[in-house]
Amino acid sequence: MMADGGGEAGEVPPPPLEGLQLVQQGAEARLYRGRFLGRAAVAKLRFPKRYRHPALEERLSRRRTTQEARALLRCRRAGISAPVVYFVDYVSNCIYLEDIVGSTTVRDYITSVQQSGKDTSNLFLLAEKIGEALARMHDEDLIHGDLTTSNMLLRPPAEELDLVLIDFGLSFISGLPEDKGVDLYVLEKAFLSTHPNTDMLFEALLKKYSTTSKKSSPVIKKLDEVRLRGRKRSMVG
Amino acid sequence: MFINTLGLAVVYWFKTNPLFCYKMQHFTHQLELFPDCSVTLILFNDVKNAAALRKKAMEGSIDGALINPAMIVDPFQILVATNKAVHLHRIGKMKTRTLYTEIIFNLSPNNNISDALKKFGISDSDSAVLIVLIEDREKTVNLDGIISEVEGQQVSLTELHKITDTAKVKKMYKLTPQEEKIGTLLDGIICRMSTKDTA
């Protein structure tokens, strides 16, 4: 996520939490860490984008915040690990969530295992865990919308592969295999571009997805179709 | 010298350990988002006058929220409900008529106000009562006054787990079996409380 320039972001004050630290400045929102109501928490503050018309801005931010909160609840109800929501502030479009203290992103974990040259069999297990979690998520008709390995966390110790999904700002509800296929396609592109030589890993992920999800075959079919559609792909003939 | 340092360490541990911020048995927390506002929780057991207290609460003569502690799993649950209530109160968007009924309503996993007040508020036959008091620039809290109104034994918040009716709580919040695998009962409760207006 590229930083969007201090301009509009600088006008929105950070939440007054104890021990506040800015963790990440994204294109859409700023992530802070701090203590909230006696617990380690993360505050995700969506800030206004000045190039947007104010009416649209208000609605869009509000909608993304709502969708995120709703998706997190749906995930948990389905047994998919996602942060607990502590408080949703619809005025400043800020969500206060559980902080997974000491977590590692799946992205960092894969990179470090590959770089260390250690045994990669754990990576295959991780791929299966991801496939399984996504299958359960899609079976709930929940589309993440922004699947990347940076949006997946591992609770400490990382080797135990206790997966937590995060960042549901672009999520929505849909039963369509097309939407689920696209969700997987987004992950595939992100996965293969961020982590070189991981084709087999991703294949293992998809395999586990297919065996876990009850509605997987139309989804995989759509995934194949979408792959053919992608950028720089000729749709001729 | 060593004894001194040890003594200091013990005192330091007591003062910073969250369990011991329960001065005199009650529990106070200053709301981060509303720094002028602090929340105090007082727990009573062996209460004899629940009916009279409930009447006073309905009349508005008790300046606090009277909650059934059997439905409460952890003080955090109350803090989450209170934080949301104060937030909505300050922007004039409460769903109920008073700050105290709003706190009780926020504990509920659904949007039915009268059901929430019945299930989470106290009933005439209750023998335990949890009182939530709010103090801000406009209002100071008369702790001793409130305590004197209750015919019962004030106990520390650490005793809460003995009073909680876990079966009743599980039934009320309807946690799914899959959910129990990925988190605690409290996690499931908090999630429902904070996102019930998105459902």
Short mmCIF file of C-alpha atoms in Angstrom, two decimals:
data_model
loop_
_atom_site.label_atom_id
_atom_site.label_comp_id
_atom_site.label_asym_id
_atom_site.label_seq_id
_atom_site.Cartn_x
_atom_site.Cartn_y
_atom_site.Cartn_z
CA MET A 1 0.00 0.00 0.00
CA MET A 2 1.53 3.33 -0.99
CA ALA A 3 1.34 6.27 1.35
CA ASP A 4 -1.15 8.78 0.08
CA GLY A 5 0.66 12.01 0.99
CA GLY A 6 0.24 13.77 4.31
CA GLY A 7 -2.26 16.34 3.00
CA GLU A 8 -5.70 15.07 3.81
CA ALA A 9 -4.45 12.45 6.23
CA GLY A 10 -2.81 15.04 8.45
CA GLU A 11 -6.13 16.71 9.19
CA VAL A 12 -7.63 13.75 11.00
CA PRO A 13 -6.47 13.45 14.62
CA PRO A 14 -5.31 10.05 15.83
CA PRO A 15 -7.39 8.26 18.48
CA PRO A 16 -6.28 9.20 22.01
CA LEU A 17 -5.21 5.73 23.16
CA GLU A 18 -2.56 5.07 25.75
CA GLY A 19 0.78 4.11 24.31
CA LEU A 20 -0.35 5.13 20.83
CA GLN A 21 1.93 4.19 17.95
CA LEU A 22 1.35 4.57 14.25
CA VAL A 23 1.83 1.12 12.79
CA GLN A 24 1.03 1.65 9.15
CA GLN A 25 -0.02 4.39 6.78
CA GLY A 26 -2.03 2.93 3.96
CA ALA A 27 -3.85 4.35 0.98
CA GLU A 28 -7.22 4.04 2.71
CA ALA A 29 -6.57 4.05 6.38
CA ARG A 30 -4.04 4.51 9.12
CA LEU A 31 -3.40 1.75 11.60
CA TYR A 32 -2.54 2.59 15.21
CA ARG A 33 -1.62 0.42 18.13
CA GLY A 34 -2.48 1.32 21.71
CA ARG A 35 -4.33 0.31 24.83
CA PHE A 36 -8.11 0.53 24.75
CA LEU A 37 -10.34 -0.28 27.71
CA GLY A 38 -7.48 -2.14 29.34
CA ARG A 39 -6.50 -4.24 26.34
CA ALA A 40 -3.94 -4.21 23.55
CA ALA A 41 -5.85 -2.86 20.58
CA VAL A 42 -5.48 -1.72 17.03
CA ALA A 43 -7.38 1.32 15.75
CA LYS A 44 -8.04 1.46 12.02
CA LEU A 45 -8.88 5.01 11.04
CA ARG A 46 -10.22 5.62 7.56
CA PHE A 47 -9.37 9.13 6.51
CA PRO A 48 -11.14 11.31 3.95
CA LYS A 49 -9.73 11.51 0.45
CA ARG A 50 -10.02 15.04 -0.74
CA TYR A 51 -10.28 14.19 -4.39
CA ARG A 52 -13.60 12.54 -3.71
CA HIS A 53 -16.85 14.47 -3.62
CA PRO A 54 -17.69 14.93 0.09
CA ALA A 55 -21.07 13.20 -0.11
CA LEU A 56 -19.55 10.20 -1.82
CA GLU A 57 -16.63 10.28 0.58
CA GLU A 58 -18.86 10.06 3.62
CA ARG A 59 -20.90 7.19 2.23
CA LEU A 60 -17.93 5.23 0.98
CA SER A 61 -15.96 5.45 4.21
CA ARG A 62 -19.02 4.59 6.23
CA ARG A 63 -19.83 1.64 3.98
CA ARG A 64 -16.30 0.24 4.10
CA THR A 65 -16.26 0.54 7.89
CA THR A 66 -19.63 -1.20 8.18
CA GLN A 67 -18.69 -3.94 5.76
CA GLU A 68 -15.49 -4.58 7.63
CA ALA A 69 -17.25 -4.89 10.97
CA ARG A 70 -19.94 -7.14 9.53
CA ALA A 71 -17.39 -9.37 7.80
CA LEU A 72 -15.36 -9.80 10.98
CA LEU A 73 -18.44 -10.95 12.88
CA ARG A 74 -19.45 -13.33 10.09
CA CYS A 75 -15.97 -14.81 10.02
CA ARG A 76 -15.91 -15.51 13.71
CA ARG A 77 -19.37 -17.03 13.68
CA ALA A 78 -18.13 -19.43 11.02
CA GLY A 79 -15.09 -20.34 13.07
CA ILE A 80 -12.59 -18.43 10.95
CA SER A 81 -10.05 -16.65 13.07
CA ALA A 82 -10.29 -12.88 12.67
CA PRO A 83 -9.70 -10.07 15.19
CA VAL A 84 -12.41 -9.36 17.76
CA VAL A 85 -14.15 -6.02 17.17
CA TYR A 86 -14.17 -3.86 20.30
CA PHE A 87 -15.86 -0.68 19.03
CA VAL A 88 -16.98 0.83 15.77
CA ASP A 89 -17.01 4.63 15.59
CA TYR A 90 -19.22 5.57 12.63
CA VAL A 91 -18.53 9.27 13.16
CA SER A 92 -14.80 9.15 12.52
CA ASN A 93 -14.97 5.81 10.65
CA CYS A 94 -12.59 4.14 13.01
CA ILE A 95 -12.68 0.48 14.05
CA TYR A 96 -11.07 -0.61 17.32
CA LEU A 97 -9.97 -4.22 17.13
CA GLU A 98 -8.10 -6.84 19.06
CA ASP A 99 -4.34 -6.52 18.58
CA ILE A 100 -2.76 -9.86 17.76
CA VAL A 101 0.38 -9.11 19.76
CA GLY A 102 3.61 -10.47 18.36
CA SER A 103 2.01 -11.66 15.13
CA THR A 104 3.88 -12.22 11.87
CA THR A 105 2.32 -11.70 8.47
CA VAL A 106 2.18 -14.80 6.30
CA ARG A 107 4.14 -12.77 3.79
CA ASP A 108 7.04 -12.26 6.18
CA TYR A 109 6.90 -15.85 7.33
CA ILE A 110 7.09 -17.32 3.83
CA THR A 111 9.91 -14.96 2.91
CA SER A 112 11.92 -15.78 6.00
CA VAL A 113 11.50 -19.55 5.64
CA GLN A 114 12.55 -19.36 2.01
CA GLN A 115 15.53 -17.16 2.77
CA SER A 116 16.72 -19.25 5.67
CA GLY A 117 16.77 -22.27 3.39
CA LYS A 118 15.19 -24.32 6.14
CA ASP A 119 12.76 -27.16 5.70
CA THR A 120 9.86 -25.91 3.64
CA SER A 121 7.36 -28.63 4.51
CA ASN A 122 5.79 -26.27 7.02
CA LEU A 123 5.05 -23.95 4.11
CA PHE A 124 2.96 -26.64 2.47
CA LEU A 125 1.08 -27.11 5.70
CA LEU A 126 0.55 -23.35 5.82
CA ALA A 127 -0.75 -23.35 2.25
CA GLU A 128 -3.25 -26.02 3.23
CA LYS A 129 -4.36 -24.04 6.28
CA ILE A 130 -4.94 -21.00 4.09
CA GLY A 131 -6.85 -23.05 1.54
CA GLU A 132 -9.00 -24.47 4.30
CA ALA A 133 -9.75 -21.07 5.86
CA LEU A 134 -10.67 -19.56 2.49
CA ALA A 135 -12.90 -22.51 1.70
CA ARG A 136 -14.81 -22.01 4.93
CA MET A 137 -15.02 -18.28 4.28
CA HIS A 138 -16.38 -18.75 0.77
CA ASP A 139 -18.82 -21.37 2.00
CA GLU A 140 -20.23 -18.58 4.18
CA ASP A 141 -20.56 -16.54 0.99
CA LEU A 142 -18.05 -14.06 2.37
CA ILE A 143 -15.72 -12.54 -0.21
CA HIS A 144 -12.60 -10.94 1.29
CA GLY A 145 -11.90 -8.65 -1.63
CA ASP A 146 -8.25 -8.03 -0.93
CA LEU A 147 -6.54 -11.35 -0.36
CA THR A 148 -2.80 -11.00 -0.05
CA THR A 149 -0.24 -12.64 2.20
CA SER A 150 0.07 -9.35 4.07
CA ASN A 151 -3.57 -9.66 5.05
CA MET A 152 -3.01 -12.92 6.84
CA LEU A 153 -1.38 -13.09 10.25
CA LEU A 154 0.14 -15.90 12.26
CA ARG A 155 -0.21 -15.78 16.03
CA PRO A 156 3.08 -16.24 17.88
CA PRO A 157 4.85 -18.63 17.69
CA ALA A 158 4.54 -18.42 13.91
CA GLU A 159 5.58 -22.07 13.35
CA GLU A 160 2.32 -23.24 14.87
CA LEU A 161 0.53 -21.75 11.87
CA ASP A 162 -2.37 -20.31 13.86
CA LEU A 163 -3.83 -18.23 11.04
CA VAL A 164 -5.81 -15.00 11.46
CA LEU A 165 -7.41 -13.19 8.51
CA ILE A 166 -7.49 -9.39 8.57
CA ASP A 167 -8.42 -6.31 6.55
CA PHE A 168 -11.99 -6.89 5.41
CA GLY A 169 -12.54 -3.34 4.18
CA LEU A 170 -13.29 -4.44 0.65
CA SER A 171 -15.32 -7.46 1.62
CA PHE A 172 -18.87 -8.22 0.56
CA ILE A 173 -21.40 -11.03 0.66
CA SER A 174 -21.87 -13.09 -2.49
CA GLY A 175 -22.75 -16.64 -3.44
CA LEU A 176 -21.53 -16.29 -7.00
CA PRO A 177 -18.68 -18.61 -8.04
CA GLU A 178 -17.42 -15.73 -10.20
CA ASP A 179 -16.82 -13.54 -7.14
CA LYS A 180 -15.16 -16.36 -5.25
CA GLY A 181 -13.04 -17.20 -8.27
CA VAL A 182 -11.90 -13.59 -8.53
CA ASP A 183 -11.12 -13.58 -4.80
CA LEU A 184 -8.79 -16.53 -5.33
CA TYR A 185 -7.35 -14.99 -8.48
CA VAL A 186 -6.41 -11.83 -6.57
CA LEU A 187 -4.60 -14.00 -4.03
CA GLU A 188 -2.89 -16.00 -6.75
CA LYS A 189 -1.51 -12.91 -8.44
CA ALA A 190 -0.39 -11.40 -5.12
CA PHE A 191 1.06 -14.69 -3.93
CA LEU A 192 3.06 -15.55 -7.03
CA SER A 193 4.38 -12.03 -7.52
CA THR A 194 5.43 -11.56 -3.90
CA HIS A 195 6.88 -15.01 -3.38
CA PRO A 196 8.92 -16.39 -6.28
CA ASN A 197 8.95 -20.12 -6.99
CA THR A 198 5.80 -20.86 -5.06
CA ASP A 199 3.65 -22.37 -7.80
CA MET A 200 3.56 -25.72 -6.05
CA LEU A 201 2.62 -24.02 -2.78
CA PHE A 202 -0.30 -22.25 -4.34
CA GLU A 203 -1.38 -25.46 -6.02
CA ALA A 204 -1.45 -27.14 -2.62
CA LEU A 205 -3.55 -24.24 -1.34
CA LEU A 206 -6.08 -24.67 -4.13
CA LYS A 207 -6.17 -28.41 -3.68
CA LYS A 208 -7.03 -28.07 0.00
CA TYR A 209 -9.59 -25.42 -0.91
CA SER A 210 -11.25 -27.84 -3.32
CA THR A 211 -11.44 -30.64 -0.83
CA THR A 212 -12.68 -28.43 2.02
CA SER A 213 -15.29 -26.35 0.24
CA LYS A 214 -18.58 -27.95 -0.63
CA LYS A 215 -19.14 -25.63 -3.53
CA SER A 216 -15.62 -25.56 -4.91
CA SER A 217 -15.83 -26.96 -8.42
CA PRO A 218 -17.76 -24.08 -10.03
CA VAL A 219 -15.40 -21.72 -8.24
CA ILE A 220 -12.27 -23.38 -9.57
CA LYS A 221 -13.84 -23.46 -13.01
CA LYS A 222 -14.43 -19.70 -12.80
CA LEU A 223 -10.87 -19.21 -11.55
CA ASP A 224 -9.57 -20.91 -14.69
CA GLU A 225 -11.78 -18.67 -16.82
CA VAL A 226 -10.62 -15.53 -15.01
CA ARG A 227 -6.99 -16.54 -15.45
CA LEU A 228 -7.56 -16.63 -19.17
CA ARG A 229 -9.11 -13.17 -19.00
CA GLY A 230 -6.35 -11.42 -17.05
CA ARG A 231 -4.11 -8.52 -18.00
CA LYS A 232 -2.07 -8.86 -21.16
CA ARG A 233 -4.04 -11.88 -22.14
CA SER A 234 -5.39 -12.09 -25.59
CA MET A 235 -9.10 -12.76 -25.70
CA VAL A 236 -8.96 -13.34 -29.39
CA GLY A 237 -10.33 -16.60 -30.75
CA MET B 1 19.46 -2.98 50.44
CA PHE B 2 18.20 -6.06 48.73
CA ILE B 3 15.15 -6.17 51.00
CA ASN B 4 14.42 -2.56 50.11
CA THR B 5 14.55 -3.26 46.40
CA LEU B 6 12.46 -6.35 46.87
CA GLY B 7 9.94 -4.35 48.87
CA LEU B 8 9.81 -1.70 46.18
CA ALA B 9 9.40 -4.35 43.54
CA VAL B 10 6.49 -5.88 45.43
CA VAL B 11 4.82 -2.50 45.86
CA TYR B 12 5.42 -1.71 42.18
CA TRP B 13 3.90 -5.04 41.18
CA PHE B 14 0.83 -4.40 43.27
CA LYS B 15 0.35 -0.91 41.91
CA THR B 16 0.71 -1.81 38.26
CA ASN B 17 -1.00 -5.19 38.28
CA PRO B 18 -4.42 -4.52 36.83
CA LEU B 19 -6.10 -6.83 39.35
CA PHE B 20 -5.04 -4.54 42.15
CA CYS B 21 -6.33 -1.36 40.60
CA TYR B 22 -9.47 -2.48 42.37
CA LYS B 23 -8.99 -0.01 45.22
CA MET B 24 -11.42 -0.74 48.00
CA GLN B 25 -13.01 -3.56 45.99
CA HIS B 26 -14.64 -1.46 43.29
CA PHE B 27 -13.18 -1.13 39.81
CA THR B 28 -12.61 2.15 37.99
CA HIS B 29 -11.48 2.85 34.46
CA GLN B 30 -11.03 6.14 32.67
CA LEU B 31 -12.40 5.99 29.13
CA GLU B 32 -9.58 6.70 26.68
CA LEU B 33 -11.81 8.26 24.07
CA PHE B 34 -13.60 10.43 26.64
CA PRO B 35 -10.83 11.36 29.06
CA ASP B 36 -13.09 13.40 31.32
CA CYS B 37 -15.25 10.33 31.84
CA SER B 38 -14.54 7.53 34.27
CA VAL B 39 -16.52 4.34 34.83
CA THR B 40 -16.85 2.66 38.22
CA LEU B 41 -18.14 -0.87 38.77
CA ILE B 42 -19.38 -2.05 42.17
CA LEU B 43 -20.44 -5.63 42.84
CA PHE B 44 -22.80 -6.73 45.59
CA ASN B 45 -23.75 -10.18 46.81
CA ASP B 46 -26.47 -11.34 49.26
CA VAL B 47 -28.65 -8.45 48.21
CA LYS B 48 -31.98 -8.33 50.04
CA ASN B 49 -33.63 -5.28 48.50
CA ALA B 50 -33.36 -5.93 44.76
CA ALA B 51 -37.02 -5.08 44.24
CA ALA B 52 -36.68 -1.68 45.94
CA LEU B 53 -33.49 -0.96 44.02
CA ARG B 54 -35.12 -1.84 40.73
CA LYS B 55 -38.01 0.50 41.52
CA LYS B 56 -35.58 3.31 42.32
CA ALA B 57 -33.67 2.65 39.10
CA MET B 58 -36.89 2.84 37.05
CA GLU B 59 -37.83 6.09 38.78
CA GLY B 60 -34.40 7.44 38.01
CA SER B 61 -33.47 8.09 41.62
CA ILE B 62 -30.33 5.96 41.46
CA ASP B 63 -27.59 7.58 39.45
CA GLY B 64 -26.24 4.37 37.99
CA ALA B 65 -26.98 1.31 35.85
CA LEU B 66 -28.16 -1.72 37.79
CA ILE B 67 -27.04 -4.86 36.02
CA ASN B 68 -27.56 -8.57 36.62
CA PRO B 69 -24.00 -9.83 37.24
CA ALA B 70 -24.97 -13.42 36.34
CA MET B 71 -24.92 -12.26 32.71
CA ILE B 72 -21.48 -10.66 32.98
CA VAL B 73 -18.34 -12.63 32.25
CA ASP B 74 -15.69 -9.94 32.66
CA PRO B 75 -15.56 -6.21 33.50
CA PHE B 76 -14.35 -5.66 29.92
CA GLN B 77 -17.86 -6.54 28.77
CA ILE B 78 -19.21 -3.62 30.81
CA LEU B 79 -16.48 -1.27 29.60
CA VAL B 80 -17.27 -2.02 25.96
CA ALA B 81 -21.00 -1.40 26.57
CA THR B 82 -20.29 1.80 28.50
CA ASN B 83 -17.82 3.18 25.96
CA LYS B 84 -20.38 2.75 23.20
CA ALA B 85 -23.13 4.28 25.35
CA VAL B 86 -21.07 7.36 26.19
CA HIS B 87 -20.09 7.75 22.52
CA LEU B 88 -23.72 7.66 21.35
CA HIS B 89 -24.82 9.89 24.21
CA ARG B 90 -22.29 12.53 23.24
CA ILE B 91 -23.43 12.60 19.63
CA GLY B 92 -27.11 12.44 20.57
CA LYS B 93 -27.69 9.07 18.92
CA MET B 94 -28.64 6.77 21.77
CA LYS B 95 -31.30 4.16 21.09
CA THR B 96 -32.73 4.33 24.63
CA ARG B 97 -33.74 7.25 26.79
CA THR B 98 -30.96 7.44 29.35
CA LEU B 99 -27.24 6.76 29.45
CA TYR B 100 -27.80 4.01 32.00
CA THR B 101 -30.43 2.16 30.03
CA GLU B 102 -28.16 2.54 27.00
CA ILE B 103 -25.35 0.72 28.82
CA ILE B 104 -27.71 -2.13 29.65
CA PHE B 105 -29.04 -2.22 26.07
CA ASN B 106 -25.51 -2.39 24.66
CA LEU B 107 -24.87 -5.60 26.56
CA SER B 108 -27.51 -7.35 24.50
CA PRO B 109 -26.59 -9.22 21.29
CA ASN B 110 -29.82 -8.06 19.65
CA ASN B 111 -31.65 -4.80 19.06
CA ASN B 112 -34.73 -5.45 21.21
CA ILE B 113 -34.62 -2.84 23.96
CA SER B 114 -37.21 -4.20 26.37
CA ASP B 115 -35.73 -7.69 26.12
CA ALA B 116 -32.28 -6.31 26.89
CA LEU B 117 -33.48 -4.41 29.95
CA LYS B 118 -35.26 -7.49 31.21
CA LYS B 119 -32.40 -9.93 30.67
CA PHE B 120 -29.47 -7.70 31.65
CA GLY B 121 -31.11 -5.40 34.16
CA ILE B 122 -31.89 -6.64 37.65
CA SER B 123 -35.09 -8.41 38.63
CA ASP B 124 -36.87 -8.37 41.96
CA SER B 125 -35.60 -11.79 42.98
CA ASP B 126 -31.92 -11.19 42.25
CA SER B 127 -29.44 -11.67 45.09
CA ALA B 128 -26.47 -10.12 43.31
CA VAL B 129 -26.27 -6.69 41.73
CA LEU B 130 -23.60 -4.96 39.66
CA ILE B 131 -23.79 -1.17 39.65
CA VAL B 132 -22.13 0.91 36.95
CA LEU B 133 -21.48 4.57 37.74
CA ILE B 134 -20.30 7.24 35.35
CA GLU B 135 -18.45 10.34 36.39
CA ASP B 136 -17.57 13.25 34.13
CA ARG B 137 -17.14 17.03 34.35
CA GLU B 138 -20.87 17.50 34.85
CA LYS B 139 -21.42 14.78 37.37
CA THR B 140 -19.49 13.45 40.32
CA VAL B 141 -20.18 10.08 41.81
CA ASN B 142 -21.40 9.54 45.35
CA LEU B 143 -19.91 6.12 45.91
CA ASP B 144 -20.75 5.82 49.58
CA GLY B 145 -24.26 7.08 48.97
CA ILE B 146 -24.92 4.40 46.37
CA ILE B 147 -23.35 1.70 48.52
CA SER B 148 -25.54 2.65 51.46
CA GLU B 149 -28.67 2.17 49.36
CA VAL B 150 -27.88 -1.50 48.77
CA GLU B 151 -28.81 -3.99 51.47
CA GLY B 152 -26.09 -6.41 50.66
CA GLN B 153 -22.42 -7.24 50.87
CA GLN B 154 -20.04 -5.32 48.64
CA VAL B 155 -17.52 -7.74 47.12
CA SER B 156 -14.50 -7.34 44.91
CA LEU B 157 -14.90 -7.60 41.13
CA THR B 158 -12.56 -10.58 41.31
CA GLU B 159 -15.52 -12.51 42.75
CA LEU B 160 -17.53 -11.95 39.56
CA HIS B 161 -16.61 -15.30 38.05
CA LYS B 162 -18.33 -17.03 40.97
CA ILE B 163 -21.57 -15.22 40.25
CA THR B 164 -21.57 -15.58 36.45
CA ASP B 165 -24.09 -18.10 35.11
CA THR B 166 -22.09 -19.38 32.14
CA ALA B 167 -24.88 -21.57 30.80
CA LYS B 168 -27.31 -18.65 30.78
CA VAL B 169 -24.73 -16.41 29.12
CA LYS B 170 -24.02 -18.97 26.39
CA LYS B 171 -27.73 -19.34 25.74
CA MET B 172 -28.21 -15.58 25.50
CA TYR B 173 -25.33 -14.85 23.16
CA LYS B 174 -25.74 -18.00 21.06
CA LEU B 175 -22.09 -18.69 20.35
CA THR B 176 -21.63 -21.24 17.56
CA PRO B 177 -19.54 -24.37 18.26
CA GLN B 178 -17.04 -23.25 15.58
CA GLU B 179 -16.65 -19.94 17.37
CA GLU B 180 -15.78 -21.61 20.64
CA LYS B 181 -12.77 -23.17 18.92
CA ILE B 182 -11.24 -19.88 17.84
CA GLY B 183 -11.78 -17.76 20.90
CA THR B 184 -13.14 -17.34 24.40
CA LEU B 185 -16.76 -16.82 25.42
CA LEU B 186 -15.86 -13.19 26.11
CA ASP B 187 -14.53 -12.78 22.54
CA GLY B 188 -17.82 -13.97 21.10
CA ILE B 189 -19.79 -11.71 23.42
CA ILE B 190 -17.77 -8.60 22.61
CA CYS B 191 -17.99 -9.20 18.87
CA ARG B 192 -21.76 -9.43 19.00
CA MET B 193 -22.10 -6.38 21.21
CA SER B 194 -19.92 -4.19 19.01
CA THR B 195 -21.26 -5.23 15.62
CA LYS B 196 -24.95 -5.76 16.27
CA ASP B 197 -25.87 -2.59 14.41
CA THR B 198 -24.27 -3.84 11.21
CA ALA B 199 -26.12 -7.13 11.07
#
